[in-house]
Coordinates of C-alpha atoms and ligand atoms in Angstrom, one line a residue:
X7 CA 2.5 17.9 10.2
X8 CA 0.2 15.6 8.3
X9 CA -0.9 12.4 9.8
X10 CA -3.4 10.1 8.1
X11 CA -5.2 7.8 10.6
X12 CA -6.7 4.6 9.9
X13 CA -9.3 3.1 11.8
X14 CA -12.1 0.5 12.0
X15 CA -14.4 2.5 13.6
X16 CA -14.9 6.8 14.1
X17 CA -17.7 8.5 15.2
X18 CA -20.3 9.7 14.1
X19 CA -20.1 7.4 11.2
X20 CA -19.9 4.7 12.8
X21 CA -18.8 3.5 16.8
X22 CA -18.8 0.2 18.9
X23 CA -17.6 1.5 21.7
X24 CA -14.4 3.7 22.3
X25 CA -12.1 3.1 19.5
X26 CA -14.7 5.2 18.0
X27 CA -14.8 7.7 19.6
X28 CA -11.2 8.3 19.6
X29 CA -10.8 8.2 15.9
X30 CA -13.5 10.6 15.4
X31 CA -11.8 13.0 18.6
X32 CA -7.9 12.8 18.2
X33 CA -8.0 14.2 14.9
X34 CA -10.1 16.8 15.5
X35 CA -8.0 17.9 18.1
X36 CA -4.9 17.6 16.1
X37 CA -6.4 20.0 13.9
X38 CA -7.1 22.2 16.2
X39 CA -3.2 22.1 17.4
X40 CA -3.0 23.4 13.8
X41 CA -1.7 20.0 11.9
X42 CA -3.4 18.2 9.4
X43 CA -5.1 14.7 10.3
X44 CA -7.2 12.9 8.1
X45 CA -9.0 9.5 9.3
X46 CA -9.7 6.9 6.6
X47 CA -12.3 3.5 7.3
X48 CA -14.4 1.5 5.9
X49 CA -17.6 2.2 4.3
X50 CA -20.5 0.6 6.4
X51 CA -23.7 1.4 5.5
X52 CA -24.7 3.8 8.6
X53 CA -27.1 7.0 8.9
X54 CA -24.1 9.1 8.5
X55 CA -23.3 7.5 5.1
X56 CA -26.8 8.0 3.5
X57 CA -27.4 11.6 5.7
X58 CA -24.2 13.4 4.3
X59 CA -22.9 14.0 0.5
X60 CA -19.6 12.2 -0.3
X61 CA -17.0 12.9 -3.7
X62 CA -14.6 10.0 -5.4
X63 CA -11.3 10.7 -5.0
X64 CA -10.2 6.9 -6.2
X65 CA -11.0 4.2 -8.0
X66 CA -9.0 1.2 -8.5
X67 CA -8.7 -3.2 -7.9
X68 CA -6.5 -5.3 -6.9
X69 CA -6.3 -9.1 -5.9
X70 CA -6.4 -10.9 -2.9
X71 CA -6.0 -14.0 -3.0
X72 CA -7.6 -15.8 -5.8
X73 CA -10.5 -13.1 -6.1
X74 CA -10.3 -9.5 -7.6
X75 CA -11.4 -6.9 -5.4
X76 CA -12.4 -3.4 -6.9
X77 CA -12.5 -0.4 -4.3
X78 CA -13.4 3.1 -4.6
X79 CA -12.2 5.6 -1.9
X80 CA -15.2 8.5 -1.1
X81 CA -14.6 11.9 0.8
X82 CA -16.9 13.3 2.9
X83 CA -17.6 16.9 1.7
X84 CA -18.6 18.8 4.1
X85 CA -15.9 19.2 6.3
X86 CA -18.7 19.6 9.2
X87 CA -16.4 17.3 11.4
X88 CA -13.5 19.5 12.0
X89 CA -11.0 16.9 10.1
X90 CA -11.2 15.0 6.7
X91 CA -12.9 11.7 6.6
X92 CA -12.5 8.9 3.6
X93 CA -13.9 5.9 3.5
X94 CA -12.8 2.9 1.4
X95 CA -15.8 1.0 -0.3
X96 CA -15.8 -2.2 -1.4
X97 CA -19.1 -3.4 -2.9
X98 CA -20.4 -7.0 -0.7
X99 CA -17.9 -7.2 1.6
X100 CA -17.8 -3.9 3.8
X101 CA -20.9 -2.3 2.7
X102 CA -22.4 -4.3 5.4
X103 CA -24.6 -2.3 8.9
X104 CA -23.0 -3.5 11.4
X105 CA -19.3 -3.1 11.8
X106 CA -17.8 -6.1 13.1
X107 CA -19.6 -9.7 13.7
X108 CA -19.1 -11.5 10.3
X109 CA -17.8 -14.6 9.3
X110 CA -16.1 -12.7 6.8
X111 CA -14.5 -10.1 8.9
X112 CA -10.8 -11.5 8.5
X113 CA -11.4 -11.3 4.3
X114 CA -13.1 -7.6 5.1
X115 CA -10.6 -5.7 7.1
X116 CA -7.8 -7.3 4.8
X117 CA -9.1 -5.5 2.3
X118 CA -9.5 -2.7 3.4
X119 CA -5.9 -2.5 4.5
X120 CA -4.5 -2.9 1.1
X121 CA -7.3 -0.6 -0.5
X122 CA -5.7 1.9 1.9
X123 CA -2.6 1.3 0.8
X124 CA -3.1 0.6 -2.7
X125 CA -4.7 4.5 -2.8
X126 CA -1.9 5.6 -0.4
X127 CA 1.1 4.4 -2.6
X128 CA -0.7 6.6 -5.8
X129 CA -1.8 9.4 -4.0
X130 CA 0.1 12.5 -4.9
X131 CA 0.5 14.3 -1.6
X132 CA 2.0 11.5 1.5
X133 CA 1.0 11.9 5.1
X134 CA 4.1 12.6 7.5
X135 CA 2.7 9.5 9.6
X136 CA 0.5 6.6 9.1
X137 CA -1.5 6.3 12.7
X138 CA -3.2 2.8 12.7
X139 CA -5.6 1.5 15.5
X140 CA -5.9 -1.9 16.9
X141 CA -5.5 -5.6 14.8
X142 CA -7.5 -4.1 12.0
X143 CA -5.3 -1.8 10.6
X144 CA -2.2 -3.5 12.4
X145 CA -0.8 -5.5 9.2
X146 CA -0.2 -1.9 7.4
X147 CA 3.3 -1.3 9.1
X148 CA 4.2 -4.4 8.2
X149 CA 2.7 -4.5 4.9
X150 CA 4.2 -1.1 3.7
X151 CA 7.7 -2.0 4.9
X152 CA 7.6 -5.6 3.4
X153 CA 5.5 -5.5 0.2
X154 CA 7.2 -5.2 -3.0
X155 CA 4.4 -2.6 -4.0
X156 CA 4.5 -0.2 -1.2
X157 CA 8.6 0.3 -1.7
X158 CA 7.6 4.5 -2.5
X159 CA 5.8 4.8 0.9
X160 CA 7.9 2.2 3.1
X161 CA 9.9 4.9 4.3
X162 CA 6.7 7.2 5.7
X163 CA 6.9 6.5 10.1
X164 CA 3.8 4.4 11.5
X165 CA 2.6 4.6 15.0
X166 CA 0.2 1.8 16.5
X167 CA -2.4 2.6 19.2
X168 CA -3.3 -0.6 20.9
X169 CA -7.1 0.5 22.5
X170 CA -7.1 -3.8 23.5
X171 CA -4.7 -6.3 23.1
X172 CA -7.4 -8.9 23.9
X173 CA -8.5 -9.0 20.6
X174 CA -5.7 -9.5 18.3
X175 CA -7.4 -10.4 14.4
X176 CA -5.4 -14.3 14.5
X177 CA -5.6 -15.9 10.9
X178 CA -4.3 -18.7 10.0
X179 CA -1.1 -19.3 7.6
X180 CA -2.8 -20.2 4.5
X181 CA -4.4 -16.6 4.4
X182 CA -1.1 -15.2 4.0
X183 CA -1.5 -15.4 0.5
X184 CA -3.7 -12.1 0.8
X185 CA -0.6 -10.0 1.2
X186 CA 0.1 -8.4 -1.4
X187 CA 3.7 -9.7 -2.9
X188 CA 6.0 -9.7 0.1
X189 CA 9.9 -10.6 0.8
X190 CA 9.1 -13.9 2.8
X191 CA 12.3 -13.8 4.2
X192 CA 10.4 -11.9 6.9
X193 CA 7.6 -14.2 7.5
X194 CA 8.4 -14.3 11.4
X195 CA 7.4 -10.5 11.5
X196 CA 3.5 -11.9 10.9
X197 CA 3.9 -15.0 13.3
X198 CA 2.8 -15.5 16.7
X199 CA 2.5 -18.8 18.0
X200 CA 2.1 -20.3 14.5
X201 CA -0.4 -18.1 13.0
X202 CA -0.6 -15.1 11.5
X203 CA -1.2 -12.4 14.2
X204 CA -1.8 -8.6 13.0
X205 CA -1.5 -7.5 16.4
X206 CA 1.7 -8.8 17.1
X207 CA 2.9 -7.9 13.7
X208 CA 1.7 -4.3 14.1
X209 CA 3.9 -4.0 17.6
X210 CA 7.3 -5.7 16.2
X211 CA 7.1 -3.6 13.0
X212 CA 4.9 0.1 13.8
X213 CA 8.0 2.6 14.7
X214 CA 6.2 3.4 18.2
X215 CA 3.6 1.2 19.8
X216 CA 1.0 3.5 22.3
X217 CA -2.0 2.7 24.4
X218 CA -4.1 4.8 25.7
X219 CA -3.3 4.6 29.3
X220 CA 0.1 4.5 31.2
X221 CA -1.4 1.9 33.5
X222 CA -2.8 -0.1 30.6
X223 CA 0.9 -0.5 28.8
X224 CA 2.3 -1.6 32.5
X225 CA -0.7 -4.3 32.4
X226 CA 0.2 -5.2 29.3
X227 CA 3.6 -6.4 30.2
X228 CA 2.1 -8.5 32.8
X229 CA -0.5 -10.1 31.4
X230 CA -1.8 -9.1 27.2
X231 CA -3.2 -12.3 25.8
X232 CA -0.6 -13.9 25.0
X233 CA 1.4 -11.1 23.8
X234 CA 3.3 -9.7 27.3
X235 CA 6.6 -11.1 26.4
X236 CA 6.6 -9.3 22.9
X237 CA 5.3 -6.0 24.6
X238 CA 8.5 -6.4 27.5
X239 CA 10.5 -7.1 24.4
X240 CA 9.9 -4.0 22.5
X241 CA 9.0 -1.5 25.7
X242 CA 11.6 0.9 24.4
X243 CA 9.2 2.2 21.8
X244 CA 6.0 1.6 24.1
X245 CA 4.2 4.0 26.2
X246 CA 0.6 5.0 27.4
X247 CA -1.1 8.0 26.3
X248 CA -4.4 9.1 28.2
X249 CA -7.3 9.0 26.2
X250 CA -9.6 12.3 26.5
X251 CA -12.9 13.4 25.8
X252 CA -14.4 15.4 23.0
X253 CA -16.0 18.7 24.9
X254 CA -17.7 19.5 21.5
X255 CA -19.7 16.2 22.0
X256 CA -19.8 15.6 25.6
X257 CA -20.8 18.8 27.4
X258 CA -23.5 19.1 30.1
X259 CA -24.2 22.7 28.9
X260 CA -24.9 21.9 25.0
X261 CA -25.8 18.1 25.3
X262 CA -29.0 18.2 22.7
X263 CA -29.8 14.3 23.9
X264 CA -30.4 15.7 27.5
X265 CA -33.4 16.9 29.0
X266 CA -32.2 19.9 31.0
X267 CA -28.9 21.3 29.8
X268 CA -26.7 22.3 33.0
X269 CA -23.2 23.4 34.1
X270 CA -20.7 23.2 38.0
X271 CA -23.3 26.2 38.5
X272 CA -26.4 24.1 38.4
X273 CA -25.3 20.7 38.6
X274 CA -27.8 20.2 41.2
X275 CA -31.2 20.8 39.5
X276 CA -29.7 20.0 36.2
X277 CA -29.0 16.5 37.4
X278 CA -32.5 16.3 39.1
X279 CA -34.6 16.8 36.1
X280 CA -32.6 14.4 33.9
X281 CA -32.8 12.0 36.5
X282 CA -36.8 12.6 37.0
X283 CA -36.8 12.1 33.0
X284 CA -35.0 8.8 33.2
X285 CA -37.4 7.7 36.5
X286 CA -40.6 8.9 34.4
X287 CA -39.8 6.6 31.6
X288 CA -38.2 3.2 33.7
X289 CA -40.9 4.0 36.3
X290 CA -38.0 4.4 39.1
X291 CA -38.4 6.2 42.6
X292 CA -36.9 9.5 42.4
X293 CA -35.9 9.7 45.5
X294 CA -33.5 6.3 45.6
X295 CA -30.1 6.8 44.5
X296 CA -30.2 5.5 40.8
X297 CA -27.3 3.5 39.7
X298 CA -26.5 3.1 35.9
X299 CA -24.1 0.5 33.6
X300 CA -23.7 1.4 30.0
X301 CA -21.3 -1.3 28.0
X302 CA -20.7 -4.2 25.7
X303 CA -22.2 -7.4 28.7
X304 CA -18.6 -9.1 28.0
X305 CA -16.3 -11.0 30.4
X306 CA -13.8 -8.0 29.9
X307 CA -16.2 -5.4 31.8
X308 CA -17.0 -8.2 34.3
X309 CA -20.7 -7.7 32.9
X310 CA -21.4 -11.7 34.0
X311 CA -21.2 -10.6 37.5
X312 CA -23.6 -7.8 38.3
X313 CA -27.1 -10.5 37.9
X314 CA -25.4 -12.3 40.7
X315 CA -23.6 -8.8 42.8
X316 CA -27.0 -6.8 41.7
X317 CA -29.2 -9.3 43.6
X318 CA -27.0 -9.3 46.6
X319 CA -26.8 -5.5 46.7
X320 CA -30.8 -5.8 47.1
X321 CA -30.9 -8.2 49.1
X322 CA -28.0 -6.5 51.4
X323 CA -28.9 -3.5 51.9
X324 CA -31.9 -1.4 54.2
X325 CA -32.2 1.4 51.7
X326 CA -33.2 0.7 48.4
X327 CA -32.0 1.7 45.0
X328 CA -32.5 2.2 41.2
X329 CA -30.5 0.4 38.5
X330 CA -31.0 0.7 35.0
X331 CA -28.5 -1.0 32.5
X332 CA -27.7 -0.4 29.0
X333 CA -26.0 -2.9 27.0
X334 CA -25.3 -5.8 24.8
X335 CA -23.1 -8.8 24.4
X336 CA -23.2 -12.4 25.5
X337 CA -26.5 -14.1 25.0
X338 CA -26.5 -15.5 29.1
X339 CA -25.6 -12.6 30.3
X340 CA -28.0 -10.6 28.8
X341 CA -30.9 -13.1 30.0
X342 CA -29.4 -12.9 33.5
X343 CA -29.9 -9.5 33.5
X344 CA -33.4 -9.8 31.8
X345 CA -34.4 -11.9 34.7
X346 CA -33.5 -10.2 37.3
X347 CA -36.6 -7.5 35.8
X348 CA -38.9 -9.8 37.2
X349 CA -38.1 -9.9 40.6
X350 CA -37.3 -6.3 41.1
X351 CA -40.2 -4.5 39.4
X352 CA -39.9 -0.9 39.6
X353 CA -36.0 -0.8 40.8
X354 CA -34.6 -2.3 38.1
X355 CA -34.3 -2.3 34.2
X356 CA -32.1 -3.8 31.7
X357 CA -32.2 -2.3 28.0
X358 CA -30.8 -4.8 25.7
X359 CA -29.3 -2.8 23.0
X360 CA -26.9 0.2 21.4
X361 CA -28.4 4.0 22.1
X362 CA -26.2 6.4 21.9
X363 CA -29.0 9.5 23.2
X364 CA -30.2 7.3 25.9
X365 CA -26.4 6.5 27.0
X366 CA -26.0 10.4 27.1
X367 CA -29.2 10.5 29.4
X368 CA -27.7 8.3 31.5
X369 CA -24.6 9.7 32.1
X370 CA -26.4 13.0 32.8
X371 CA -29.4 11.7 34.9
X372 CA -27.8 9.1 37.0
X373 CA -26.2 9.1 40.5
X374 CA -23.5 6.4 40.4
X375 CA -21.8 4.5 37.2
X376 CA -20.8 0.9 37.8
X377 CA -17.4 -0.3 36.1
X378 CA -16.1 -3.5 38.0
X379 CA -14.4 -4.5 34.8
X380 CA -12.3 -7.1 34.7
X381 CA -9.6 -5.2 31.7
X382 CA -10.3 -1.6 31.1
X383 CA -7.6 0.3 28.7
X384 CA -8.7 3.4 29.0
X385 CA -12.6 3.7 29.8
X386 CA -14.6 6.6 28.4
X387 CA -17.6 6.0 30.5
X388 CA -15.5 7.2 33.9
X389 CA -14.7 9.9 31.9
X390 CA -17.9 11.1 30.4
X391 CA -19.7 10.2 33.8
X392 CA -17.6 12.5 35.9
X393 CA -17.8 15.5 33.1
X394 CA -21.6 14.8 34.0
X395 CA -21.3 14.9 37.6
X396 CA -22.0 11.3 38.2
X397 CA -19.9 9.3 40.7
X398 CA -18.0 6.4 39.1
X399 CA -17.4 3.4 41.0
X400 CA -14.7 1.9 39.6
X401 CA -12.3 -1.3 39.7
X402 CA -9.2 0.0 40.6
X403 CA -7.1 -1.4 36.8
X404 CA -5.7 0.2 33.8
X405 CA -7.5 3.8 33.0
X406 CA -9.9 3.8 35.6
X407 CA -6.7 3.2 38.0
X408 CA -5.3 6.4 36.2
X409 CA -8.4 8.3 36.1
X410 CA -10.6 8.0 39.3
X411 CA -9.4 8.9 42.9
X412 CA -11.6 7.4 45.8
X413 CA -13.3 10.3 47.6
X414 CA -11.8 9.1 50.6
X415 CA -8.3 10.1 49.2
X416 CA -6.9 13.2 49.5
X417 CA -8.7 15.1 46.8
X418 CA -10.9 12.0 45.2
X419 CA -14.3 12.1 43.7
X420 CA -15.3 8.3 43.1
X421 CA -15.2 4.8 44.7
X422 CA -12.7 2.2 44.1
X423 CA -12.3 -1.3 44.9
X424 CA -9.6 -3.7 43.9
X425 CA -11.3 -7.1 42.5
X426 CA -13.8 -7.4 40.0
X427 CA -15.6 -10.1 42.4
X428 CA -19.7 -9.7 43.5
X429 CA -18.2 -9.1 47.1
X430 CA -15.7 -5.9 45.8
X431 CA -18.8 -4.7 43.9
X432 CA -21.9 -5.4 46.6
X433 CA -19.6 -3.6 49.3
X434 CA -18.8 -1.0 47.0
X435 CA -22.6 -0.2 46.1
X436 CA -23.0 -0.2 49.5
X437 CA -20.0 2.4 50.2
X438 CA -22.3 4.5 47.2
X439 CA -25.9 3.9 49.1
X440 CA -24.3 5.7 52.4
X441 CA -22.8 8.4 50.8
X442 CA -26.0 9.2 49.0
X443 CA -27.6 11.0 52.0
X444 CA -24.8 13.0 52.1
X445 CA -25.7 16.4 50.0
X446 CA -23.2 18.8 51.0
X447 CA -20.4 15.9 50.3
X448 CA -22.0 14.9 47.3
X449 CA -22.3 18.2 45.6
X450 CA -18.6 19.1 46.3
X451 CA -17.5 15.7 44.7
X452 CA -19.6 16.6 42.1
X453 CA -18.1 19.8 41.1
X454 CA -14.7 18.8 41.4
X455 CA -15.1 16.0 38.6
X456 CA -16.6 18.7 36.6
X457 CA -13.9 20.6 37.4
X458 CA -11.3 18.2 36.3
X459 CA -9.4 18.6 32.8
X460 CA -10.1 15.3 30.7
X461 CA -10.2 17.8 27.7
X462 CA -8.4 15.7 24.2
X463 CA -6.5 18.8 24.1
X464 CA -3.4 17.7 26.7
X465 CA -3.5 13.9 24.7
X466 CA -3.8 15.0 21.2
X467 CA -0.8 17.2 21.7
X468 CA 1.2 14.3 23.4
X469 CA 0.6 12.5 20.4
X470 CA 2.3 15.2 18.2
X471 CA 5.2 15.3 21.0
X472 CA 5.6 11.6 20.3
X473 CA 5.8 11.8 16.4
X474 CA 8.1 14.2 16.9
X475 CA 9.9 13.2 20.1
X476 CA 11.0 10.4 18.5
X477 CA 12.5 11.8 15.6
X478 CA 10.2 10.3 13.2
X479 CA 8.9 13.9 11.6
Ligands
LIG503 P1 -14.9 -0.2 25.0 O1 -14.0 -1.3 25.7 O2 -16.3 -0.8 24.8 O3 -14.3 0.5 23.9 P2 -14.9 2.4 26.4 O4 -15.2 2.7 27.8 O5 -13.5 2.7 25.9 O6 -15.2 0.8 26.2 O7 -15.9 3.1 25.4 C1 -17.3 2.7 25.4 C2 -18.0 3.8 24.6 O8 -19.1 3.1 24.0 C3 -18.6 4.9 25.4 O9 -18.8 6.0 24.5 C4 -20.0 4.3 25.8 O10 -20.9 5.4 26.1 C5 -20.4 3.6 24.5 N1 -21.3 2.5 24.7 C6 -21.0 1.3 25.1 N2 -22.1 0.5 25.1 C7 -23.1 1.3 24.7 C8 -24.5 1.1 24.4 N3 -25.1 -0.1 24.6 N4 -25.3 2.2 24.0 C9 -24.7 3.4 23.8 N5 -23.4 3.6 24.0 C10 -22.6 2.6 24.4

């Protein structure tokens, strides 16, 4: 089976957070199941563009709107990422280095939609199914099905993964004149609430709608931003899909952003010297339990509560402890967390920015990951954290729900609480502080999370199960 997958982000050429690094997993895996899956994004301009040789496999223009756009469609050549990756340039409008942020961004992923489609409806060969991910790529279903220029590839299934239905890509109704020439008979198919919302459009029109956990979807039926009464509606072609992890990138053993590769075996004194290299450089006690957050400082991961829980949690408790943050978002959130550096010199650091080696550090050095977010799809971080034998402690919603089982459940590893409130998360550091002590306990949870299978290889074949399952190959 051929599947063609397009995306907004896919790492290594470029991530923001996890959308990434499914598109640059999933495929890889499907490969590996022995299909064919290609990914196709746009062209930022990332160290991956400029550090790797690319061909042009199409050239071409179209217009949107009242301006022409001319695109050309590269192929990386290499083949060093286990799947085939194209990306659709369009000179001034995606070329840009970050990926999303832009005034523009409405004009920019519009674009690239119909680029992809505009290549897709002359290429010679046609993908069994068209995979799109999030509001970016959401108006493809609709737009192959409905535009008078896609009628040789309307017939080819689509599948949407929704990784989060908070953001949803709204534009108002006088940029409907973008799409390409369309039967407006069906204009209802692109409204929500009297705009134009690619989200929504991409869940009444894809032929399956996933996300990527089962505990996600039944969220999403509750409460999805607006869009839980389209998501009951169409629930017959709904369902969650865990997300996994790519072993090739996120393995103790062969980690080369780590300090001290180490395996279940060694976990131990692996986890000690990558701890002692994170307390070197944050000038951190070695011997305090070290607590770690990596993530965008949004409302979603609850980010605007840990200045307030954090202080408390110092203030709270006898034993001291260690918290470093990595991160970036919302202006007041990240001074609130600059400010707390102050007053707790030597226990506490907040590193304002992206790092993807110092994120892997992290996840290997530290003893505890905080997650008290307040929406949480799927969450890699759990994930990648307990594959590192750190202890995630966890809100108890969507994937972390799915994933993490308190340790004082019958075969659990983490901690969980239910409300993303400073109480929920002061107690629960404080549930983490006691068990710190704890060596024998701590070890064993350690190896069973390293023991568990989080592997892309179960997912990824799901995925081919559902494209098949459903009769649309
Ligand atoms: P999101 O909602 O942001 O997609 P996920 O848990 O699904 O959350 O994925 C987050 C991914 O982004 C993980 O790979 C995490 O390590 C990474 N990440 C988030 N913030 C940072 C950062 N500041 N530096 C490095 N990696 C980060």
């Amino acid at each position: 089976m051929e599947i063609l997958h397009v995306s907004a982000e896919c790492y290594p050429m470029a991530k923001a957070g996890g959308l990434g690094d499914v598109a640059g997993a999933l495929p890889k895996y499907q490969q590996k199941l022995g299909h064919v899956a290609k990914v196709v994004m746009p062209m930022y301009r990332t160290k991956f563009l400029y550090a790797n040789t690319w061909e042009v496999v199409h050239k071409a223009a179209f217009s949107m709107g009242n301006r022409q756009i001319d695109f050309t469609v590269i192929k990386e050549t290499s083949n060093k990422l286990g799947f085939d990756l194209y990306c659709v340039d369009i000179y001034g409008l995606l070329d840009r280095e970050k990926i999303y942020g832009y005034d523009d961004d409405t004009e920019r992923f519009t674009a690239f939609q119909i680029s992809v489609l505009e290549w897709l409806a002359k290429w010679e060969h046609k993908p069994d199914v068209v995979h799109v991910h999030d509001h970016h790529t959401a108006l493809i279903p609709f737009m192959m099905q409905n535009c008078f220029a896609y009628r040789n590839i309307s017939k080819i299934p689509t599948v949407l993964t929704v990784h989060n239905a908070q953001y949803q890509g709204w534009m108002n109704w006088e940029k409907a004149t973008y799409i390409p020439a369309w039967d407006t008979w069906k204009w209802g198919l692109l409204d929500w609430s009297n705009v134009i919302n690619p989200l929504a459009c991409g869940i009444k029109c894809a032929d399956r709608v996933t996300t990527v956990s089962p505990g996600y979807m039944q969220e999403l039926m509750l409460e999805a931003n607006g869009l839980e009464s389209l998501f009951t509606q169409e629930a017959a072609k709904c369902s969650g899909i865990i997300n996994g992890i790519d072993y090739e990138v996120w393995n103790p053993l062969t980690d080369t952003y780590i300090l001290d590769n180490f395996s279940e075996k060694d976990v131990e004194e692996g986890k000690q010297l990558n701890k002692k290299k994170l307390c070197d450089d944050f000038d951190f006690d070695l011997a305090l339990p070290l607590f770690v957050f990596i993530g965008r400082l949004v409302n979603e991961k609850a980010a605007d509560l840990l200045p307030e829980a954090i202080a408390k949690a110092y203030e709270q408790s006898e034993t001291k402890f260690s918290f470093l943050i990595l991160g970036s978002g919302e202006p007041e959130v990240e001074q609130a967390l600059g400010a707390l550096q102050q007053r707790w010199v030597g226990y506490y650091h907040s590193q304002i920015e992206y790092n993807e080696k110092l994120s892997h550090q992290m996840y290997a050095g530290a003893d505890f990951l905080l997650m008290p977010s307040r929406v949480e799809p799927c969450g890699l971080n759990q994930l990648y954290a307990m594959r590192y034998g750190t202890v995630p402690v966890v809100r108890s919603i969507g994937g972390l729900k799915d994933t993490v089982i308190d340790f004082e459940d019958e075969g659990g590893y983490g901690i969980r609480f239910n409300r993303a409130s400073v109480e929920d998360i002061v107690y629960s550091v404080r549930r983490a502080i006691s068990l710190y002590p704890e060596k024998k306990k701590l070890r064993r949870l350690r190896k069973t999370m390293m023991g568990l299978s989080t592997s892309w290889e179960q997912s990824a074949a799901k995925y081919i199960d559902l494209y098949k399952a459903t009769s649309l190959v």
